[in-house]
mmCIF file of C-alpha atoms in Angstrom:
data_model
loop_
_atom_site.group_PDB
_atom_site.id
_atom_site.type_symbol
_atom_site.label_atom_id
_atom_site.label_comp_id
_atom_site.label_asym_id
_atom_site.label_seq_id
_atom_site.Cartn_x
_atom_site.Cartn_y
_atom_site.Cartn_z
ATOM 1 C CA UNK A 1 0.000 0.000 0.000
ATOM 2 C CA UNK A 2 1.600 3.237 -1.196
ATOM 3 C CA UNK A 3 1.072 6.114 1.269
ATOM 4 C CA UNK A 4 1.935 9.682 0.235
ATOM 5 C CA UNK A 5 2.987 11.862 3.192
ATOM 6 C CA UNK A 6 2.554 15.555 2.402
ATOM 7 C CA UNK A 7 4.353 18.279 4.381
ATOM 8 C CA UNK A 8 5.215 21.982 4.330
ATOM 9 C CA UNK A 9 7.597 23.583 6.820
ATOM 10 C CA UNK A 10 10.225 22.151 9.160
ATOM 11 C CA UNK A 11 7.907 20.760 11.860
ATOM 12 C CA UNK A 12 5.558 19.237 9.295
ATOM 13 C CA UNK A 13 8.530 17.613 7.540
ATOM 14 C CA UNK A 14 9.817 16.063 10.772
ATOM 15 C CA UNK A 15 6.315 14.757 11.481
ATOM 16 C CA UNK A 16 6.076 13.185 8.009
ATOM 17 C CA UNK A 17 9.519 11.590 8.390
ATOM 18 C CA UNK A 18 8.557 10.157 11.799
ATOM 19 C CA UNK A 19 5.425 8.587 10.322
ATOM 20 C CA UNK A 20 7.446 7.263 7.374
ATOM 21 C CA UNK A 21 9.686 5.306 9.742
ATOM 22 C CA UNK A 22 6.883 4.186 12.090
ATOM 23 C CA UNK A 23 3.950 3.134 9.886
ATOM 24 C CA UNK A 24 5.626 0.049 8.330
ATOM 25 C CA UNK A 25 5.854 -1.457 11.843
ATOM 26 C CA UNK A 26 2.032 -1.521 11.861
ATOM 27 C CA UNK A 27 1.846 -3.443 8.576
ATOM 28 C CA UNK A 28 4.842 -4.288 6.429
ATOM 29 C CA UNK A 29 2.686 -3.776 3.343
ATOM 30 C CA UNK A 30 2.637 -0.013 4.003
ATOM 31 C CA UNK A 31 5.155 1.777 1.756
ATOM 32 C CA UNK A 32 5.315 5.494 2.710
ATOM 33 C CA UNK A 33 6.738 8.217 0.462
ATOM 34 C CA UNK A 34 8.189 11.486 1.818
ATOM 35 C CA UNK A 35 9.746 13.866 -0.690
ATOM 36 C CA UNK A 36 12.508 14.939 1.730
ATOM 37 C CA UNK A 37 13.724 11.341 2.102
ATOM 38 C CA UNK A 38 12.653 9.405 -0.984
ATOM 39 C CA UNK A 39 13.918 11.502 -3.898
ATOM 40 C CA UNK A 40 17.439 10.539 -4.906
ATOM 41 C CA UNK A 41 20.116 13.013 -5.939
ATOM 42 C CA UNK A 42 19.823 13.716 -9.653
ATOM 43 C CA UNK A 43 16.132 12.877 -9.899
ATOM 44 C CA UNK A 44 13.631 15.457 -11.109
ATOM 45 C CA UNK A 45 11.902 16.315 -7.851
ATOM 46 C CA UNK A 46 8.603 17.642 -9.208
ATOM 47 C CA UNK A 47 8.298 14.786 -11.717
ATOM 48 C CA UNK A 48 8.854 12.238 -8.933
ATOM 49 C CA UNK A 49 6.262 13.916 -6.708
ATOM 50 C CA UNK A 50 3.701 14.031 -9.535
ATOM 51 C CA UNK A 51 4.295 10.339 -10.250
ATOM 52 C CA UNK A 52 3.905 9.387 -6.582
ATOM 53 C CA UNK A 53 0.729 11.466 -6.278
ATOM 54 C CA UNK A 54 -0.822 9.387 -9.058
ATOM 55 C CA UNK A 55 0.481 6.027 -7.804
ATOM 56 C CA UNK A 56 -0.441 6.428 -4.128
ATOM 57 C CA UNK A 57 -3.393 4.609 -2.580
ATOM 58 C CA UNK A 58 -3.647 6.702 0.611
ATOM 59 C CA UNK A 59 -2.656 10.252 1.525
ATOM 60 C CA UNK A 60 -1.658 11.723 4.899
ATOM 61 C CA UNK A 61 -1.225 15.505 5.142
ATOM 62 C CA UNK A 62 0.890 16.644 8.103
ATOM 63 C CA UNK A 63 -0.756 19.870 9.266
ATOM 64 C CA UNK A 64 0.473 22.500 11.732
ATOM 65 C CA UNK A 65 -1.050 25.806 12.816
ATOM 66 C CA UNK A 66 1.300 27.647 10.493
ATOM 67 C CA UNK A 67 0.997 25.557 7.342
ATOM 68 C CA UNK A 68 -2.736 24.782 7.139
ATOM 69 C CA UNK A 69 -3.146 27.579 4.566
ATOM 70 C CA UNK A 70 0.182 26.979 2.795
ATOM 71 C CA UNK A 71 -0.218 26.753 -1.016
ATOM 72 C CA UNK A 72 1.840 23.541 -1.282
ATOM 73 C CA UNK A 73 -0.168 21.697 1.392
ATOM 74 C CA UNK A 74 -3.458 22.590 -0.287
ATOM 75 C CA UNK A 75 -2.108 21.784 -3.756
ATOM 76 C CA UNK A 76 -0.993 18.280 -2.746
ATOM 77 C CA UNK A 77 -4.175 17.696 -0.732
ATOM 78 C CA UNK A 78 -6.262 18.675 -3.755
ATOM 79 C CA UNK A 79 -4.273 16.427 -6.070
ATOM 80 C CA UNK A 80 -4.529 13.496 -3.640
ATOM 81 C CA UNK A 81 -8.254 14.017 -3.200
ATOM 82 C CA UNK A 82 -8.780 13.853 -6.972
ATOM 83 C CA UNK A 83 -6.658 10.723 -7.312
ATOM 84 C CA UNK A 84 -7.809 8.842 -4.202
ATOM 85 C CA UNK A 85 -11.212 10.209 -3.233
ATOM 86 C CA UNK A 86 -11.983 12.030 -0.006
ATOM 87 C CA UNK A 87 -12.208 8.830 2.079
ATOM 88 C CA UNK A 88 -8.539 8.051 1.430
ATOM 89 C CA UNK A 89 -7.081 11.379 2.555
ATOM 90 C CA UNK A 90 -6.351 12.087 6.228
ATOM 91 C CA UNK A 91 -5.005 15.371 7.666
ATOM 92 C CA UNK A 92 -2.651 14.508 10.554
ATOM 93 C CA UNK A 93 -2.725 17.392 13.057
ATOM 94 C CA UNK A 94 0.579 17.946 14.835
ATOM 95 C CA UNK A 95 -0.156 20.880 17.156
ATOM 96 C CA UNK A 96 -3.814 21.819 16.760
ATOM 97 C CA UNK A 97 -7.250 20.376 17.375
ATOM 98 C CA UNK A 98 -9.873 19.610 14.761
ATOM 99 C CA UNK A 99 -11.939 22.621 15.860
ATOM 100 C CA UNK A 100 -9.013 24.936 15.017
ATOM 101 C CA UNK A 101 -8.488 23.481 11.534
ATOM 102 C CA UNK A 102 -9.612 25.743 8.692
ATOM 103 C CA UNK A 103 -9.172 26.064 4.959
ATOM 104 C CA UNK A 104 -9.716 23.378 2.287
ATOM 105 C CA UNK A 105 -8.170 20.522 4.331
ATOM 106 C CA UNK A 106 -10.816 21.048 7.034
ATOM 107 C CA UNK A 107 -13.294 19.139 4.835
ATOM 108 C CA UNK A 108 -11.576 15.811 5.505
ATOM 109 C CA UNK A 109 -11.720 13.564 8.575
ATOM 110 C CA UNK A 110 -8.651 14.690 10.500
ATOM 111 C CA UNK A 111 -6.544 12.799 13.057
ATOM 112 C CA UNK A 112 -5.311 14.584 16.182
ATOM 113 C CA UNK A 113 -1.810 13.247 16.786
ATOM 114 C CA UNK A 114 -2.078 13.810 20.559
ATOM 115 C CA UNK A 115 -4.964 11.327 20.769
ATOM 116 C CA UNK A 116 -3.938 7.680 21.010
ATOM 117 C CA UNK A 117 -7.448 6.562 20.038
ATOM 118 C CA UNK A 118 -7.495 8.686 16.890
ATOM 119 C CA UNK A 119 -4.069 7.516 15.744
ATOM 120 C CA UNK A 120 -5.212 3.928 16.397
ATOM 121 C CA UNK A 121 -8.275 4.568 14.186
ATOM 122 C CA UNK A 122 -5.983 5.834 11.414
ATOM 123 C CA UNK A 123 -3.759 2.756 11.726
ATOM 124 C CA UNK A 124 -6.801 0.457 11.491
ATOM 125 C CA UNK A 125 -7.971 2.278 8.364
ATOM 126 C CA UNK A 126 -4.552 1.896 6.736
ATOM 127 C CA UNK A 127 -4.416 -1.786 7.673
ATOM 128 C CA UNK A 128 -7.871 -2.461 6.205
ATOM 129 C CA UNK A 129 -6.761 -1.050 2.862
ATOM 130 C CA UNK A 130 -3.547 -3.086 2.667
ATOM 131 C CA UNK A 131 -3.348 -6.083 0.359
ATOM 132 C CA UNK A 132 -2.485 -8.268 3.363
ATOM 133 C CA UNK A 133 -4.682 -7.307 6.315
ATOM 134 C CA UNK A 134 -3.325 -8.055 9.799
ATOM 135 C CA UNK A 135 -5.715 -9.550 12.340
ATOM 136 C CA UNK A 136 -7.195 -6.833 14.571
ATOM 137 C CA UNK A 137 -5.971 -8.377 17.847
ATOM 138 C CA UNK A 138 -2.429 -8.781 16.544
ATOM 139 C CA UNK A 139 -2.486 -5.244 15.130
ATOM 140 C CA UNK A 140 -3.597 -3.935 18.545
ATOM 141 C CA UNK A 141 -0.638 -5.661 20.216
ATOM 142 C CA UNK A 142 1.763 -4.153 17.648
ATOM 143 C CA UNK A 143 0.260 -0.691 18.053
ATOM 144 C CA UNK A 144 0.485 -0.864 21.857
ATOM 145 C CA UNK A 145 4.116 -1.941 21.593
ATOM 146 C CA UNK A 146 5.181 0.883 19.240
ATOM 147 C CA UNK A 147 2.842 3.718 20.290
ATOM 148 C CA UNK A 148 5.348 5.226 22.727
ATOM 149 C CA UNK A 149 7.935 5.480 19.913
ATOM 150 C CA UNK A 150 5.843 7.761 17.711
ATOM 151 C CA UNK A 151 4.392 9.611 20.714
ATOM 152 C CA UNK A 152 7.875 10.538 21.963
ATOM 153 C CA UNK A 153 9.043 11.681 18.523
ATOM 154 C CA UNK A 154 5.994 13.883 18.015
ATOM 155 C CA UNK A 155 6.344 15.352 21.519
ATOM 156 C CA UNK A 156 9.973 16.259 20.803
ATOM 157 C CA UNK A 157 8.908 18.011 17.576
ATOM 158 C CA UNK A 158 6.217 19.988 19.394
ATOM 159 C CA UNK A 159 8.452 20.939 22.328
ATOM 160 C CA UNK A 160 11.339 22.052 20.134
ATOM 161 C CA UNK A 161 9.177 24.640 18.373
ATOM 162 C CA UNK A 162 8.659 28.217 19.549
ATOM 163 C CA UNK A 163 5.231 28.830 21.007
ATOM 164 C CA UNK A 164 2.745 29.597 18.262
ATOM 165 C CA UNK A 165 1.066 32.983 18.124
ATOM 166 C CA UNK A 166 -1.605 31.723 15.750
ATOM 167 C CA UNK A 167 -5.003 32.576 17.270
ATOM 168 C CA UNK A 168 -7.506 29.880 18.073
ATOM 169 C CA UNK A 169 -10.777 30.013 16.199
ATOM 170 C CA UNK A 170 -13.810 31.248 18.052
ATOM 171 C CA UNK A 171 -17.166 29.450 18.133
ATOM 172 C CA UNK A 172 -19.067 31.702 15.643
ATOM 173 C CA UNK A 173 -16.362 31.176 13.015
ATOM 174 C CA UNK A 174 -16.496 27.401 13.458
ATOM 175 C CA UNK A 175 -20.302 27.368 13.280
ATOM 176 C CA UNK A 176 -20.289 29.519 10.139
ATOM 177 C CA UNK A 177 -17.880 27.121 8.463
ATOM 178 C CA UNK A 178 -20.022 24.122 9.427
ATOM 179 C CA UNK A 179 -23.084 25.795 7.919
ATOM 180 C CA UNK A 180 -21.178 26.545 4.707
ATOM 181 C CA UNK A 181 -19.973 22.935 4.455
ATOM 182 C CA UNK A 182 -23.474 21.538 5.020
ATOM 183 C CA UNK A 183 -24.880 23.838 2.343
ATOM 184 C CA UNK A 184 -22.143 22.819 -0.089
ATOM 185 C CA UNK A 185 -22.823 19.120 0.500
ATOM 186 C CA UNK A 186 -26.555 19.725 0.080
ATOM 187 C CA UNK A 187 -25.898 21.497 -3.221
ATOM 188 C CA UNK A 188 -23.804 18.568 -4.469
ATOM 189 C CA UNK A 189 -26.486 16.044 -3.500
ATOM 190 C CA UNK A 190 -29.212 18.072 -5.211
ATOM 191 C CA UNK A 191 -27.111 18.376 -8.365
ATOM 192 C CA UNK A 192 -26.491 14.621 -8.391
ATOM 193 C CA UNK A 193 -30.191 13.892 -7.851
ATOM 194 C CA UNK A 194 -31.170 16.126 -10.786
ATOM 195 C CA UNK A 195 -28.576 14.473 -13.009
ATOM 196 C CA UNK A 196 -29.836 10.985 -12.166
ATOM 197 C CA UNK A 197 -33.464 12.058 -12.741
ATOM 198 C CA UNK A 198 -32.548 13.496 -16.121
ATOM 199 C CA UNK A 199 -30.868 10.242 -17.129
ATOM 200 C CA UNK A 200 -33.852 8.161 -16.016
ATOM 201 C CA UNK A 201 -36.240 10.513 -17.821
ATOM 202 C CA UNK A 202 -34.427 10.047 -21.099
ATOM 203 C CA UNK A 203 -34.986 6.287 -20.755
ATOM 204 C CA UNK A 204 -31.556 5.362 -22.024
ATOM 205 C CA UNK A 205 -28.571 3.656 -20.525
ATOM 206 C CA UNK A 206 -26.058 6.178 -19.193
ATOM 207 C CA UNK A 207 -22.528 6.229 -20.539
ATOM 208 C CA UNK A 208 -19.689 6.269 -18.018
ATOM 209 C CA UNK A 209 -16.715 8.432 -18.897
ATOM 210 C CA UNK A 210 -13.483 7.871 -16.974
ATOM 211 C CA UNK A 211 -11.794 11.235 -16.602
ATOM 212 C CA UNK A 212 -8.931 9.982 -14.441
ATOM 213 C CA UNK A 213 -7.926 6.710 -12.708
ATOM 214 C CA UNK A 214 -10.194 7.306 -9.706
ATOM 215 C CA UNK A 215 -13.090 9.429 -10.953
ATOM 216 C CA UNK A 216 -16.059 8.145 -12.932
ATOM 217 C CA UNK A 217 -18.751 10.605 -13.999
ATOM 218 C CA UNK A 218 -22.102 10.073 -15.698
ATOM 219 C CA UNK A 219 -22.390 11.844 -19.053
ATOM 220 C CA UNK A 220 -25.397 11.624 -21.345
ATOM 221 C CA UNK A 221 -24.277 14.351 -23.723
ATOM 222 C CA UNK A 222 -21.153 15.024 -25.736
ATOM 223 C CA UNK A 223 -18.326 12.821 -24.506
ATOM 224 C CA UNK A 224 -15.814 15.589 -25.218
ATOM 225 C CA UNK A 225 -17.393 17.794 -22.583
ATOM 226 C CA UNK A 226 -16.098 17.663 -18.992
ATOM 227 C CA UNK A 227 -12.597 18.565 -17.891
ATOM 228 C CA UNK A 228 -11.966 21.330 -20.457
ATOM 229 C CA UNK A 229 -15.379 22.857 -19.771
ATOM 230 C CA UNK A 230 -14.769 22.813 -16.006
ATOM 231 C CA UNK A 231 -11.394 24.512 -16.448
ATOM 232 C CA UNK A 232 -12.996 27.173 -18.633
ATOM 233 C CA UNK A 233 -15.748 27.796 -16.069
ATOM 234 C CA UNK A 234 -13.198 28.425 -13.288
ATOM 235 C CA UNK A 235 -10.884 30.462 -15.532
ATOM 236 C CA UNK A 236 -13.791 32.686 -16.581
ATOM 237 C CA UNK A 237 -14.863 33.143 -12.940
ATOM 238 C CA UNK A 238 -11.364 34.185 -11.857
ATOM 239 C CA UNK A 239 -11.071 36.538 -14.842
ATOM 240 C CA UNK A 240 -14.376 38.174 -13.941
ATOM 241 C CA UNK A 241 -13.236 38.721 -10.339
ATOM 242 C CA UNK A 242 -9.693 40.015 -10.921
ATOM 243 C CA UNK A 243 -10.516 41.835 -14.167
ATOM 244 C CA UNK A 244 -9.049 40.907 -17.585
ATOM 245 C CA UNK A 245 -6.776 43.966 -17.571
ATOM 246 C CA UNK A 246 -5.152 42.757 -14.329
ATOM 247 C CA UNK A 247 -4.074 39.360 -15.707
ATOM 248 C CA UNK A 248 -0.385 39.133 -16.597
ATOM 249 C CA UNK A 249 -0.170 35.440 -17.494
ATOM 250 C CA UNK A 250 -2.380 32.337 -17.413
ATOM 251 C CA UNK A 251 -1.092 28.745 -17.378
ATOM 252 C CA UNK A 252 -3.448 25.774 -17.678
ATOM 253 C CA UNK A 253 -2.506 22.151 -16.979
ATOM 254 C CA UNK A 254 -4.845 19.258 -17.785
ATOM 255 C CA UNK A 255 -2.575 16.210 -17.462
ATOM 256 C CA UNK A 256 -3.549 13.894 -14.561
ATOM 257 C CA UNK A 257 -5.568 16.685 -12.937
ATOM 258 C CA UNK A 258 -6.771 20.115 -14.040
ATOM 259 C CA UNK A 259 -4.934 23.115 -12.614
ATOM 260 C CA UNK A 260 -4.844 26.826 -13.396
ATOM 261 C CA UNK A 261 -2.042 29.233 -12.483
ATOM 262 C CA UNK A 262 -2.854 32.906 -12.982
ATOM 263 C CA UNK A 263 -0.320 35.686 -12.393
ATOM 264 C CA UNK A 264 -2.080 39.007 -11.750
ATOM 265 C CA UNK A 265 -1.385 42.569 -10.735
ATOM 266 C CA UNK A 266 -1.567 43.700 -7.115
ATOM 267 C CA UNK A 267 -5.047 45.116 -7.804
ATOM 268 C CA UNK A 268 -6.221 41.808 -9.274
ATOM 269 C CA UNK A 269 -4.740 39.869 -6.362
ATOM 270 C CA UNK A 270 -6.554 42.088 -3.857
ATOM 271 C CA UNK A 271 -9.844 41.398 -5.666
ATOM 272 C CA UNK A 272 -9.156 37.644 -5.558
ATOM 273 C CA UNK A 273 -8.491 37.801 -1.820
ATOM 274 C CA UNK A 274 -11.771 39.638 -1.219
ATOM 275 C CA UNK A 275 -13.739 37.040 -3.190
ATOM 276 C CA UNK A 276 -11.819 33.881 -2.246
ATOM 277 C CA UNK A 277 -14.862 32.194 -0.658
ATOM 278 C CA UNK A 278 -16.926 32.492 -3.830
ATOM 279 C CA UNK A 279 -14.010 31.376 -6.031
ATOM 280 C CA UNK A 280 -13.334 28.364 -3.772
ATOM 281 C CA UNK A 281 -16.974 27.283 -4.109
ATOM 282 C CA UNK A 282 -16.684 27.404 -7.918
ATOM 283 C CA UNK A 283 -13.382 25.475 -7.841
ATOM 284 C CA UNK A 284 -14.997 22.804 -5.658
ATOM 285 C CA UNK A 285 -17.910 22.368 -8.042
ATOM 286 C CA UNK A 286 -15.642 22.328 -11.097
ATOM 287 C CA UNK A 287 -13.149 19.966 -9.391
ATOM 288 C CA UNK A 288 -10.285 22.144 -10.685
ATOM 289 C CA UNK A 289 -7.416 23.563 -8.619
ATOM 290 C CA UNK A 290 -6.027 27.043 -9.140
ATOM 291 C CA UNK A 291 -3.325 29.369 -7.856
ATOM 292 C CA UNK A 292 -3.723 33.126 -8.167
ATOM 293 C CA UNK A 293 -0.550 35.050 -7.372
ATOM 294 C CA UNK A 294 1.394 38.182 -8.071
ATOM 295 C CA UNK A 295 4.738 38.233 -9.854
ATOM 296 C CA UNK A 296 6.275 38.736 -6.393
ATOM 297 C CA UNK A 297 6.858 35.235 -4.974
ATOM 298 C CA UNK A 298 7.010 36.392 -1.351
ATOM 299 C CA UNK A 299 4.957 34.361 1.185
ATOM 300 C CA UNK A 300 1.347 35.497 1.353
ATOM 301 C CA UNK A 301 1.252 36.646 -2.268
ATOM 302 C CA UNK A 302 -0.813 33.720 -3.516
ATOM 303 C CA UNK A 303 -4.383 32.460 -3.213
ATOM 304 C CA UNK A 304 -4.843 28.690 -3.596
ATOM 305 C CA UNK A 305 -8.180 27.199 -4.646
ATOM 306 C CA UNK A 306 -8.456 23.481 -3.880
ATOM 307 C CA UNK A 307 -10.532 21.167 -6.135
ATOM 308 C CA UNK A 308 -12.708 19.835 -3.315
#
């Protein structure tokens, strides 16, 4: 079972490397990949990462208070979610609780690393998806034996970091996000119901179009519609928000997964920031990722839209 461990930042990297060394003790069929350890000198790093993203069967995103909004974390999480499906992607929280998690990764079932029970649940999920599944009682014995090893490593990582100044989220913010997520899920269900009703009404067998190795969509119209149309919908939405005169360059990638990179002026970037919630909703529906940034590559000068 190939497990992709995503990280961004020093603490997140150390967490991913600790899991890389520890998880195979739970089941020898688990084969973790961490970019900091598993890319040889001379290899093309981005090509290797892209290949592993497509080949992986489970994704774990190591999240800290500082990196939960990092462009790279959200990019890899979006790519993994498209390849694996939402049930096979688990945010692993190093120094925050689920209630303090925000951004695109908050939509997935997260694991709090300080909770033995939650880490045990993650281990059981990984084991169940391995080709050779270890008996639950024997797995429990193995977990009990090696739990202190990973617990100590994670504690050292937490204690070696300066105290975080990142504010905790208040209750109204959390409730507002829950309402938005429920509405989004309701919208998806309604859209699916209408699509199924339309197919049944036409009294014809639906055709199944495989857009990528893990996504199958129902299409009763032109088989050439789909990915390109979704990309165009998101590109048009971003253009409308930032203004066509504020776009410096647009790059579109459709291999493996659809992704848009748009370089804009400072004025266009400010408009994108003000409308990021609406743009994220469109990206989720289109299942297309996007990065909107200025020509200045300094931290904080990019808006990432995840495809989920």
